[in-house]
């Protein structure tokens, strides 16, 4: 079992650690050589270095750096599709054991679980570390482990579960534990994290998890488990007490062009990427999926003298911009069509773009995910991945209140989000509980498009299959023909089953894929 991805040798879990520096954010740090954990956790600095190592894992290509989690949180729903015949296994639901089964994502998430558990076991009660730092690092580790198990249980359901570091042989032979037990424990851990974590950090530590990030994750756990009262309570805690606020301009929430101003008051938790990092995974390529490529643009690109593509290139150059992306993650036809949005919804122009600098484009694109600035080059972007923001919390509160008591007290939360979406304002009123529920399906779609919520929303509402089947896709895609009821979960990765057959003990069908 020593080669099992889930059980890599914990003696070198922090094979690369980082020194805190006075850089703009805490993730811009100097590289150190390998450090054995037996000789670690002897000071505040070492505790913080260990915590930083947890954040670094989020930068993996299998998690937030590029498609990674987006493959299973964004793709295969009714928002994003490829502009050509790529990523077909995932988008077209040709998923099976050994085929797009999320093996890299599984491994990355379990590395967070293992490393978080290692930190917790070495920090808890460690008097060599000050109480302030000990509390912070414990809170961060509890949050990170809970975030990993949130994704693991959403994507695979019942999964191997541990909270303490086990002998390698035992770790490599674990069966699956009920996701209900795992999620119950994680909610308790998050309650503790909320108590331990600070409410904010100074500018040199932006990007670390706060008590508000822990509370938002806890609210999501409750929402997904249909614990409406607790979901509402946790959402209100964030809304009423945190320093976070909704920005007046929807587009400004996603503006990443100014490197010195990439955080804003609406962001609750982000994964912080930087251009030219001092370590390999610190930048992001996700933006390139959404940025156009000049070889596709503009429409009728070869017409005229000089040709339109050359004129567009010159106009972009004058702005120090470039269409240098892969250009394949584009809006599906329905969400790209402005007539499918409520009339007057200002979010459409901030989310979708069909023409630029006076040129009609060959494809629609997600403007909210663009960064054409040449200072953020292809394959080396510095954008933050927004994991949680306050508008999502308001919509969670609205959903929970409606499920508990009907829409009367739920309007205040959804209408707060809609205030900036419409001019003049278009508040909701006069709906039945069912009407409110169904309208919220679309409200979350338009407010949170491409932000990693949609597919899991459709699954927890029980409407993924019908939505995929009723969504218009492009000629080279046919997810509606292929999707099956069992696709609401992924199969346990084939490579893990080969190393650990116990993973099939509780479910020989492997989530229906056998």
Short mmCIF file of C-alpha atoms in Angstrom, two decimals:
data_model
loop_
_atom_site.label_atom_id
_atom_site.label_comp_id
_atom_site.label_asym_id
_atom_site.label_seq_id
_atom_site.Cartn_x
_atom_site.Cartn_y
_atom_site.Cartn_z
CA UNK A 1 0.00 0.00 0.00
CA UNK A 2 3.00 2.33 0.11
CA UNK A 3 2.33 3.74 -3.36
CA UNK A 4 -1.28 4.62 -2.62
CA UNK A 5 -1.87 8.32 -3.38
CA UNK A 6 -4.02 8.51 -0.29
CA UNK A 7 -1.16 7.40 1.97
CA UNK A 8 2.03 9.09 0.79
CA UNK A 9 4.68 9.08 3.47
CA UNK A 10 3.65 11.62 6.07
CA UNK A 11 7.28 12.16 7.13
CA UNK A 12 7.67 14.49 4.14
CA UNK A 13 4.19 15.96 3.88
CA UNK A 14 5.72 19.41 4.08
CA UNK A 15 8.51 18.73 1.64
CA UNK A 16 8.27 22.33 0.52
CA UNK A 17 7.56 25.00 3.13
CA UNK A 18 7.59 28.75 2.92
CA UNK A 19 8.98 31.66 4.91
CA UNK A 20 6.65 34.51 5.67
CA UNK A 21 7.83 37.75 4.12
CA UNK A 22 6.64 41.29 3.75
CA UNK A 23 5.18 40.68 0.32
CA UNK A 24 1.76 41.85 -0.74
CA UNK A 25 0.03 38.62 0.29
CA UNK A 26 1.05 35.80 2.51
CA UNK A 27 1.41 33.32 -0.36
CA UNK A 28 4.38 35.12 -1.92
CA UNK A 29 7.14 33.44 0.05
CA UNK A 30 10.69 32.09 -0.25
CA UNK A 31 11.34 28.44 -0.93
CA UNK A 32 12.95 26.19 1.69
CA UNK A 33 14.41 22.69 1.48
CA UNK A 34 12.77 19.60 2.89
CA UNK A 35 12.02 19.68 6.61
CA UNK A 36 11.12 16.52 8.53
CA UNK A 37 7.98 16.99 10.59
CA UNK A 38 9.65 15.35 13.63
CA UNK A 39 11.80 18.47 14.03
CA UNK A 40 9.09 20.96 13.20
CA UNK A 41 6.34 22.89 15.07
CA UNK A 42 8.76 24.42 17.56
CA UNK A 43 7.86 28.09 17.04
CA UNK A 44 5.19 30.47 15.82
CA UNK A 45 6.98 30.82 12.51
CA UNK A 46 7.09 27.07 11.93
CA UNK A 47 3.41 26.73 12.79
CA UNK A 48 2.56 29.42 10.25
CA UNK A 49 4.79 27.78 7.65
CA UNK A 50 2.88 24.54 8.10
CA UNK A 51 -0.41 26.39 7.69
CA UNK A 52 0.90 28.04 4.52
CA UNK A 53 1.65 24.59 3.13
CA UNK A 54 -2.07 23.76 3.34
CA UNK A 55 -2.99 26.78 1.23
CA UNK A 56 -0.41 25.83 -1.34
CA UNK A 57 -2.20 22.55 -2.06
CA UNK A 58 -5.24 24.55 -3.22
CA UNK A 59 -3.04 25.78 -6.08
CA UNK A 60 -2.83 22.34 -7.66
CA UNK A 61 -4.05 21.97 -11.21
CA UNK A 62 -6.39 19.27 -9.93
CA UNK A 63 -8.03 21.75 -7.53
CA UNK A 64 -8.27 25.51 -8.18
CA UNK A 65 -5.34 26.32 -10.49
CA UNK A 66 -6.99 25.27 -13.74
CA UNK A 67 -9.95 23.04 -14.60
CA UNK A 68 -9.52 20.67 -11.64
CA UNK A 69 -12.54 21.18 -9.43
CA UNK A 70 -14.23 23.22 -12.16
CA UNK A 71 -14.55 20.03 -14.20
CA UNK A 72 -17.09 18.75 -11.69
CA UNK A 73 -18.47 21.98 -10.19
CA UNK A 74 -18.93 24.10 -13.34
CA UNK A 75 -18.85 21.88 -16.42
CA UNK A 76 -21.59 19.42 -17.28
CA UNK A 77 -24.42 21.73 -16.23
CA UNK A 78 -26.23 24.56 -18.05
CA UNK A 79 -23.72 27.43 -18.00
CA UNK A 80 -20.33 26.55 -19.51
CA UNK A 81 -19.50 24.44 -22.56
CA UNK A 82 -16.53 24.05 -24.90
CA UNK A 83 -16.18 26.13 -28.06
CA UNK A 84 -14.80 23.08 -29.88
CA UNK A 85 -14.50 19.33 -29.39
CA UNK A 86 -12.43 19.31 -26.18
CA UNK A 87 -12.99 18.05 -22.62
CA UNK A 88 -15.62 15.74 -24.09
CA UNK A 89 -15.45 12.99 -21.47
CA UNK A 90 -16.49 15.34 -18.69
CA UNK A 91 -18.88 17.67 -20.45
CA UNK A 92 -20.56 14.78 -22.31
CA UNK A 93 -20.79 12.49 -19.27
CA UNK A 94 -18.51 9.81 -20.67
CA UNK A 95 -17.17 9.40 -17.15
CA UNK A 96 -16.27 5.94 -15.87
CA UNK A 97 -13.70 4.24 -13.68
CA UNK A 98 -10.35 5.31 -15.09
CA UNK A 99 -11.97 7.89 -17.38
CA UNK A 100 -12.33 11.41 -16.00
CA UNK A 101 -12.95 9.85 -12.58
CA UNK A 102 -11.37 12.74 -10.69
CA UNK A 103 -8.26 10.87 -9.61
CA UNK A 104 -6.09 13.98 -9.33
CA UNK A 105 -8.78 15.90 -7.49
CA UNK A 106 -9.29 12.99 -5.08
CA UNK A 107 -5.56 12.90 -4.37
CA UNK A 108 -5.26 16.65 -3.85
CA UNK A 109 -8.19 16.78 -1.46
CA UNK A 110 -6.87 13.88 0.58
CA UNK A 111 -3.49 15.57 0.77
CA UNK A 112 -5.25 18.50 2.43
CA UNK A 113 -6.97 16.08 4.83
CA UNK A 114 -3.71 14.37 5.74
CA UNK A 115 -1.68 17.53 6.10
CA UNK A 116 -4.39 19.31 8.08
CA UNK A 117 -4.62 16.36 10.45
CA UNK A 118 -0.84 16.40 10.84
CA UNK A 119 -0.86 20.09 11.70
CA UNK A 120 -3.72 19.70 14.17
CA UNK A 121 -2.01 16.82 15.97
CA UNK A 122 1.21 18.81 16.33
CA UNK A 123 -0.34 22.19 17.23
CA UNK A 124 -2.99 21.08 19.72
CA UNK A 125 -1.67 21.89 23.21
CA UNK A 126 1.79 22.81 21.90
CA UNK A 127 3.12 25.32 24.44
CA UNK A 128 6.10 26.19 22.23
CA UNK A 129 3.65 28.18 20.13
CA UNK A 130 1.89 31.31 21.32
CA UNK A 131 -1.83 31.05 22.03
CA UNK A 132 -2.69 33.54 19.29
CA UNK A 133 -0.82 31.65 16.57
CA UNK A 134 -1.88 28.26 17.92
CA UNK A 135 -5.55 29.29 17.74
CA UNK A 136 -5.17 30.70 14.25
CA UNK A 137 -3.34 27.69 12.81
CA UNK A 138 -5.74 25.25 14.46
CA UNK A 139 -8.68 27.19 13.04
CA UNK A 140 -7.14 27.30 9.57
CA UNK A 141 -6.38 23.57 9.64
CA UNK A 142 -9.91 22.70 10.77
CA UNK A 143 -11.32 24.90 8.01
CA UNK A 144 -9.09 23.41 5.32
CA UNK A 145 -9.89 19.83 6.31
CA UNK A 146 -13.60 20.66 6.34
CA UNK A 147 -13.33 22.26 2.89
CA UNK A 148 -11.63 19.11 1.54
CA UNK A 149 -14.27 16.81 3.01
CA UNK A 150 -17.01 19.11 1.71
CA UNK A 151 -15.78 18.52 -1.84
CA UNK A 152 -15.06 14.84 -1.27
CA UNK A 153 -18.54 14.07 0.07
CA UNK A 154 -20.24 16.19 -2.58
CA UNK A 155 -18.36 14.54 -5.44
CA UNK A 156 -18.13 10.94 -4.19
CA UNK A 157 -20.63 10.60 -1.33
CA UNK A 158 -19.32 8.06 1.18
CA UNK A 159 -15.51 8.21 1.24
CA UNK A 160 -12.60 7.02 3.39
CA UNK A 161 -12.55 9.06 6.58
CA UNK A 162 -9.95 9.82 9.17
CA UNK A 163 -9.30 12.68 11.57
CA UNK A 164 -6.03 11.38 13.02
CA UNK A 165 -2.91 10.17 11.27
CA UNK A 166 -3.05 6.39 11.07
CA UNK A 167 -0.33 3.82 10.37
CA UNK A 168 0.27 3.62 6.65
CA UNK A 169 -1.07 0.08 6.33
CA UNK A 170 -4.30 1.05 8.10
CA UNK A 171 -4.65 4.27 6.15
CA UNK A 172 -4.22 2.39 2.88
CA UNK A 173 -6.93 -0.14 3.67
CA UNK A 174 -9.73 2.13 4.84
CA UNK A 175 -13.21 1.47 3.54
CA UNK A 176 -15.83 4.13 2.98
CA UNK A 177 -17.58 5.98 5.81
CA UNK A 178 -21.09 7.39 5.60
CA UNK A 179 -20.97 10.96 4.37
CA UNK A 180 -23.54 11.85 7.05
CA UNK A 181 -21.08 10.99 9.80
CA UNK A 182 -18.27 12.87 8.06
CA UNK A 183 -20.37 15.98 7.54
CA UNK A 184 -21.66 15.94 11.13
CA UNK A 185 -18.07 15.93 12.38
CA UNK A 186 -17.00 18.65 9.97
CA UNK A 187 -19.80 20.95 11.15
CA UNK A 188 -18.55 20.51 14.70
CA UNK A 189 -14.99 21.24 13.56
CA UNK A 190 -16.17 24.38 11.78
CA UNK A 191 -17.98 25.55 14.90
CA UNK A 192 -14.67 25.31 16.69
CA UNK A 193 -12.85 27.03 13.82
CA UNK A 194 -15.26 29.95 14.02
CA UNK A 195 -14.29 30.42 17.66
CA UNK A 196 -10.56 30.12 16.97
CA UNK A 197 -10.12 32.16 13.79
CA UNK A 198 -9.71 35.94 13.66
CA UNK A 199 -12.26 38.07 11.86
CA UNK A 200 -9.65 39.74 9.65
CA UNK A 201 -5.95 39.95 8.86
CA UNK A 202 -3.49 42.69 7.99
CA UNK A 203 -2.58 43.34 4.35
CA UNK A 204 0.41 40.98 4.46
CA UNK A 205 -1.87 38.03 5.28
CA UNK A 206 -4.77 38.52 2.92
CA UNK A 207 -6.15 35.24 1.66
CA UNK A 208 -6.10 33.36 4.94
CA UNK A 209 -9.32 31.83 6.21
CA UNK A 210 -11.27 33.96 8.69
CA UNK A 211 -14.10 33.06 11.05
CA UNK A 212 -16.44 34.34 8.33
CA UNK A 213 -15.03 31.85 5.81
CA UNK A 214 -15.56 29.04 8.34
CA UNK A 215 -19.11 30.22 9.04
CA UNK A 216 -19.88 30.39 5.30
CA UNK A 217 -18.61 26.85 4.77
CA UNK A 218 -20.66 25.67 7.75
CA UNK A 219 -23.74 27.35 6.28
CA UNK A 220 -23.11 25.50 3.03
CA UNK A 221 -22.88 22.17 4.83
CA UNK A 222 -26.23 22.87 6.49
CA UNK A 223 -27.80 24.04 3.23
CA UNK A 224 -26.69 20.93 1.34
CA UNK A 225 -28.01 18.76 4.17
CA UNK A 226 -31.33 20.66 4.17
CA UNK A 227 -30.86 21.77 7.77
CA UNK A 228 -32.66 24.97 6.98
CA UNK A 229 -32.76 26.58 10.41
CA UNK A 230 -29.03 26.09 10.95
CA UNK A 231 -28.22 27.24 7.41
CA UNK A 232 -30.23 30.41 8.02
CA UNK A 233 -28.64 30.99 11.42
CA UNK A 234 -25.10 30.67 10.05
CA UNK A 235 -25.85 32.83 7.01
CA UNK A 236 -27.34 35.57 9.18
CA UNK A 237 -24.29 35.39 11.45
CA UNK A 238 -22.11 36.31 8.47
CA UNK A 239 -24.50 38.90 7.06
CA UNK A 240 -25.12 40.66 10.37
CA UNK A 241 -21.66 40.54 11.93
CA UNK A 242 -18.93 40.29 9.32
CA UNK A 243 -17.17 43.29 7.75
CA UNK A 244 -18.10 41.99 4.30
CA UNK A 245 -20.53 43.97 2.16
CA UNK A 246 -22.01 43.79 -1.32
CA UNK A 247 -20.21 46.06 -3.77
CA UNK A 248 -22.38 48.59 -5.57
CA UNK A 249 -21.01 47.54 -8.97
CA UNK A 250 -21.44 43.87 -9.86
CA UNK A 251 -18.58 43.94 -12.39
CA UNK A 252 -16.17 45.29 -9.77
CA UNK A 253 -16.53 42.07 -7.77
CA UNK A 254 -14.52 40.26 -10.47
CA UNK A 255 -12.11 42.99 -11.55
CA UNK A 256 -8.64 41.46 -11.27
CA UNK A 257 -6.67 43.77 -13.57
CA UNK A 258 -5.21 45.91 -10.77
CA UNK A 259 -2.84 43.56 -8.97
CA UNK A 260 -2.72 45.83 -5.92
CA UNK A 261 -6.50 45.79 -5.53
CA UNK A 262 -7.55 42.19 -6.13
CA UNK A 263 -9.34 41.76 -2.82
CA UNK A 264 -12.60 43.53 -2.11
CA UNK A 265 -15.18 43.68 0.64
CA UNK A 266 -17.47 41.10 -0.96
CA UNK A 267 -14.85 38.35 -1.03
CA UNK A 268 -15.06 36.03 1.97
CA UNK A 269 -12.55 33.40 0.88
CA UNK A 270 -10.40 33.26 -2.24
CA UNK A 271 -7.50 31.18 -3.50
CA UNK A 272 -4.72 33.70 -4.07
CA UNK A 273 -2.61 33.30 -7.22
CA UNK A 274 0.30 35.47 -8.31
CA UNK A 275 2.28 36.07 -11.51
CA UNK A 276 5.85 34.71 -11.53
CA UNK A 277 5.55 32.86 -8.21
CA UNK A 278 8.63 31.74 -6.32
CA UNK A 279 7.21 28.21 -6.37
CA UNK A 280 5.68 26.28 -9.24
CA UNK A 281 1.95 26.24 -8.51
CA UNK A 282 1.42 29.83 -7.42
CA UNK A 283 -0.03 31.14 -10.68
CA UNK A 284 -3.24 30.13 -12.43
CA UNK A 285 -4.14 29.00 -15.94
CA UNK A 286 -7.90 28.97 -15.34
CA UNK A 287 -8.26 32.40 -16.93
CA UNK A 288 -6.88 31.07 -20.21
CA UNK A 289 -9.88 28.79 -20.61
CA UNK A 290 -12.13 31.86 -20.59
CA UNK A 291 -9.88 34.35 -22.41
CA UNK A 292 -10.41 34.31 -26.21
CA UNK A 293 -7.71 33.31 -28.63
CA UNK A 294 -7.05 35.69 -31.51
CA UNK A 295 -7.07 32.86 -34.04
CA UNK A 296 -10.86 32.65 -33.45
CA UNK A 297 -11.68 36.35 -33.38
CA UNK A 298 -13.36 38.49 -34.49
CA UNK A 299 -16.25 37.23 -36.57
CA UNK A 300 -15.42 37.50 -40.29
CA UNK A 301 -11.82 37.77 -39.12
CA UNK A 302 -10.26 37.56 -42.58
CA UNK A 303 -12.55 40.09 -44.24
CA UNK A 304 -11.23 43.48 -45.29
CA UNK A 305 -7.84 44.96 -46.00
CA UNK A 306 -6.09 44.79 -43.63
CA UNK A 307 -8.11 41.87 -42.25
CA UNK A 308 -10.33 42.33 -39.21
CA UNK A 309 -8.16 40.12 -37.00
CA UNK A 310 -5.18 42.41 -37.61
CA UNK A 311 -7.22 45.52 -36.83
CA UNK A 312 -8.47 43.91 -33.62
CA UNK A 313 -4.92 42.90 -32.68
CA UNK A 314 -3.69 46.45 -33.22
CA UNK A 315 -6.53 47.89 -31.15
CA UNK A 316 -5.75 45.43 -28.37
CA UNK A 317 -2.04 46.28 -28.50
CA UNK A 318 -2.87 49.95 -28.06
CA UNK A 319 -4.55 49.03 -24.76
CA UNK A 320 -1.74 46.64 -23.72
CA UNK A 321 -4.21 43.79 -24.10
CA UNK A 322 -4.18 40.51 -25.94
CA UNK A 323 -6.49 37.64 -26.80
CA UNK A 324 -4.00 34.95 -25.87
CA UNK A 325 -6.18 32.41 -24.07
CA UNK A 326 -7.47 29.01 -25.08
CA UNK A 327 -10.96 30.41 -25.59
CA UNK A 328 -12.79 27.14 -25.11
CA UNK A 329 -14.87 27.69 -21.92
CA UNK A 330 -17.73 29.75 -23.27
CA UNK A 331 -21.38 30.34 -22.34
CA UNK A 332 -23.88 27.77 -23.53
CA UNK A 333 -26.43 29.24 -25.96
CA UNK A 334 -29.23 29.82 -23.45
CA UNK A 335 -27.28 31.80 -20.86
CA UNK A 336 -25.53 33.69 -23.68
CA UNK A 337 -28.91 34.85 -25.01
CA UNK A 338 -29.86 38.09 -23.27
CA UNK A 339 -33.57 37.38 -23.81
CA UNK A 340 -33.33 34.49 -21.32
CA UNK A 341 -32.34 36.97 -18.59
CA UNK A 342 -34.92 39.20 -16.95
CA UNK A 343 -35.26 42.46 -18.86
CA UNK A 344 -33.02 45.13 -17.38
CA UNK A 345 -30.66 42.74 -15.58
CA UNK A 346 -27.38 44.67 -15.47
CA UNK A 347 -25.49 41.49 -14.66
CA UNK A 348 -25.81 40.29 -18.23
CA UNK A 349 -23.31 42.79 -19.69
CA UNK A 350 -20.95 42.20 -16.78
CA UNK A 351 -21.17 38.42 -17.25
CA UNK A 352 -21.50 37.87 -21.02
CA UNK A 353 -19.70 39.59 -23.88
CA UNK A 354 -20.55 39.14 -27.57
CA UNK A 355 -18.68 42.12 -29.02
CA UNK A 356 -15.51 43.95 -28.03
CA UNK A 357 -13.96 47.24 -29.15
CA UNK A 358 -16.66 47.46 -31.83
CA UNK A 359 -15.95 44.00 -33.25
CA UNK A 360 -18.59 41.26 -33.28
CA UNK A 361 -17.08 38.12 -31.77
CA UNK A 362 -17.26 34.61 -33.19
CA UNK A 363 -18.25 33.22 -29.79
CA UNK A 364 -19.86 34.65 -26.67
CA UNK A 365 -17.54 34.69 -23.67
CA UNK A 366 -17.77 35.10 -19.92
CA UNK A 367 -16.60 38.67 -19.43
CA UNK A 368 -16.50 38.20 -15.64
CA UNK A 369 -13.65 35.69 -16.10
CA UNK A 370 -11.68 37.71 -18.66
CA UNK A 371 -8.35 39.33 -18.04
CA UNK A 372 -6.90 40.56 -21.33
CA UNK A 373 -4.21 42.65 -19.61
CA UNK A 374 -0.81 41.66 -21.00
CA UNK A 375 0.62 42.15 -17.50
CA UNK A 376 -1.23 38.91 -16.65
CA UNK A 377 0.22 36.65 -19.36
CA UNK A 378 -1.01 33.33 -20.68
CA UNK A 379 -0.22 30.47 -18.30
CA UNK A 380 0.99 32.89 -15.63
CA UNK A 381 -2.05 34.70 -14.29
CA UNK A 382 -2.44 36.31 -10.89
CA UNK A 383 -6.22 36.23 -10.47
CA UNK A 384 -7.87 35.14 -7.25
CA UNK A 385 -10.34 32.27 -7.48
CA UNK A 386 -13.39 33.43 -5.53
CA UNK A 387 -14.55 30.48 -3.44
CA UNK A 388 -17.07 32.31 -1.23
CA UNK A 389 -18.55 35.79 -1.50
CA UNK A 390 -21.30 37.58 0.35
CA UNK A 391 -23.95 37.54 -2.40
CA UNK A 392 -23.95 33.74 -2.19
CA UNK A 393 -24.56 33.98 1.56
CA UNK A 394 -27.57 36.27 1.02
CA UNK A 395 -29.02 33.80 -1.48
CA UNK A 396 -28.42 30.90 0.92
CA UNK A 397 -30.27 32.84 3.62
CA UNK A 398 -33.14 33.47 1.19
CA UNK A 399 -33.39 29.80 0.26
CA UNK A 400 -33.24 28.60 3.87
CA UNK A 401 -35.85 31.12 5.05
CA UNK A 402 -38.20 30.20 2.22
CA UNK A 403 -37.89 26.48 2.97
CA UNK A 404 -38.54 27.13 6.65
CA UNK A 405 -41.33 29.68 6.58
CA UNK A 406 -42.20 30.60 3.03
CA UNK A 407 -41.15 33.70 1.12
CA UNK A 408 -42.38 36.58 3.31
CA UNK A 409 -39.17 36.96 5.32
CA UNK A 410 -37.00 35.59 2.50
CA UNK A 411 -37.55 38.53 0.15
CA UNK A 412 -35.22 40.77 2.15
CA UNK A 413 -32.23 38.58 1.37
CA UNK A 414 -32.77 37.98 -2.33
CA UNK A 415 -33.84 41.57 -2.93
CA UNK A 416 -30.63 42.84 -1.36
CA UNK A 417 -28.72 41.01 -4.11
CA UNK A 418 -31.12 42.22 -6.79
CA UNK A 419 -30.80 45.87 -5.77
CA UNK A 420 -27.56 46.28 -7.68
CA UNK A 421 -28.68 43.96 -10.51
CA UNK A 422 -31.45 46.25 -11.73
CA UNK A 423 -31.92 49.97 -12.29
CA UNK A 424 -34.66 50.74 -11.45
CA UNK A 425 -34.93 48.12 -8.73
CA UNK A 426 -36.94 44.95 -9.48
CA UNK A 427 -37.69 43.40 -6.07
CA UNK A 428 -39.54 40.13 -5.69
CA UNK A 429 -42.92 39.96 -4.00
CA UNK A 430 -46.21 38.07 -4.10
CA UNK A 431 -44.80 34.59 -4.75
CA UNK A 432 -45.82 31.25 -3.37
CA UNK A 433 -43.17 29.15 -1.67
CA UNK A 434 -42.80 27.00 -4.80
CA UNK A 435 -42.59 30.03 -7.08
CA UNK A 436 -39.90 31.54 -4.88
CA UNK A 437 -37.99 28.23 -4.88
CA UNK A 438 -38.06 27.93 -8.67
CA UNK A 439 -37.18 31.56 -9.28
CA UNK A 440 -34.22 31.19 -6.93
CA UNK A 441 -32.90 28.43 -9.19
CA UNK A 442 -32.39 31.05 -11.89
CA UNK A 443 -31.33 33.82 -9.53
CA UNK A 444 -28.39 31.74 -8.32
CA UNK A 445 -27.56 30.85 -11.92
CA UNK A 446 -27.32 34.46 -13.07
CA UNK A 447 -25.65 35.85 -9.95
CA UNK A 448 -23.08 33.07 -9.49
CA UNK A 449 -22.40 31.86 -13.06
CA UNK A 450 -19.07 29.99 -13.44
CA UNK A 451 -18.22 30.39 -9.73
CA UNK A 452 -18.26 26.71 -8.84
CA UNK A 453 -21.80 26.43 -7.44
CA UNK A 454 -24.11 25.55 -10.31
CA UNK A 455 -23.68 21.81 -10.82
CA UNK A 456 -23.80 21.04 -7.09
CA UNK A 457 -26.88 23.26 -6.79
CA UNK A 458 -28.63 21.28 -9.53
CA UNK A 459 -27.68 18.02 -7.83
CA UNK A 460 -28.92 19.01 -4.38
CA UNK A 461 -32.16 20.34 -5.89
CA UNK A 462 -32.61 16.99 -7.68
CA UNK A 463 -32.83 18.54 -11.15
CA UNK A 464 -29.41 17.90 -12.74
CA UNK A 465 -30.62 15.27 -15.20
CA UNK A 466 -33.65 17.16 -16.43
CA UNK A 467 -31.67 20.39 -16.66
CA UNK A 468 -28.85 18.85 -18.71
CA UNK A 469 -31.35 17.08 -20.99
CA UNK A 470 -33.32 20.29 -21.57
CA UNK A 471 -30.31 22.56 -22.12
CA UNK A 472 -29.21 23.43 -25.65
CA UNK A 473 -25.64 22.33 -26.34
CA UNK A 474 -23.45 22.78 -29.38
CA UNK A 475 -23.31 20.24 -32.24
CA UNK A 476 -20.16 18.51 -30.98
CA UNK A 477 -21.63 17.85 -27.51
CA UNK A 478 -24.37 15.46 -26.42
CA UNK A 479 -24.46 15.33 -22.59
CA UNK A 480 -28.24 14.99 -22.61
CA UNK A 481 -27.92 11.69 -24.49
CA UNK A 482 -25.35 10.26 -22.10
CA UNK A 483 -26.17 11.49 -18.61
CA UNK A 484 -27.52 8.84 -16.22
CA UNK A 485 -28.95 9.08 -12.69
CA UNK A 486 -25.70 7.82 -11.17
CA UNK A 487 -23.77 10.74 -12.64
CA UNK A 488 -24.71 12.84 -9.63
CA UNK A 489 -21.63 11.19 -8.05
CA UNK A 490 -18.23 10.26 -9.45
CA UNK A 491 -16.86 6.71 -9.31
CA UNK A 492 -14.12 6.09 -6.77
CA UNK A 493 -11.01 6.43 -8.98
CA UNK A 494 -9.91 3.17 -10.56
CA UNK A 495 -6.30 3.60 -9.43
CA UNK A 496 -7.44 3.84 -5.80
CA UNK A 497 -9.59 0.68 -6.05
CA UNK A 498 -6.68 -1.28 -7.53
CA UNK A 499 -4.58 -0.34 -4.51
CA UNK A 500 -7.37 -0.70 -1.96
CA UNK A 501 -10.22 -3.12 -2.84
CA UNK A 502 -11.83 -2.32 0.54
CA UNK A 503 -13.21 0.80 -1.12
CA UNK A 504 -15.85 -1.45 -2.72
CA UNK A 505 -16.92 -3.27 0.46
CA UNK A 506 -19.85 -1.01 1.31
CA UNK A 507 -20.84 -0.42 -2.33
CA UNK A 508 -19.70 -3.00 -4.89
CA UNK A 509 -21.34 -0.92 -7.65
CA UNK A 510 -18.93 1.99 -7.07
CA UNK A 511 -21.67 4.62 -7.04
CA UNK A 512 -23.51 2.82 -9.84
CA UNK A 513 -20.65 2.68 -12.33
CA UNK A 514 -20.36 -1.18 -12.13
#
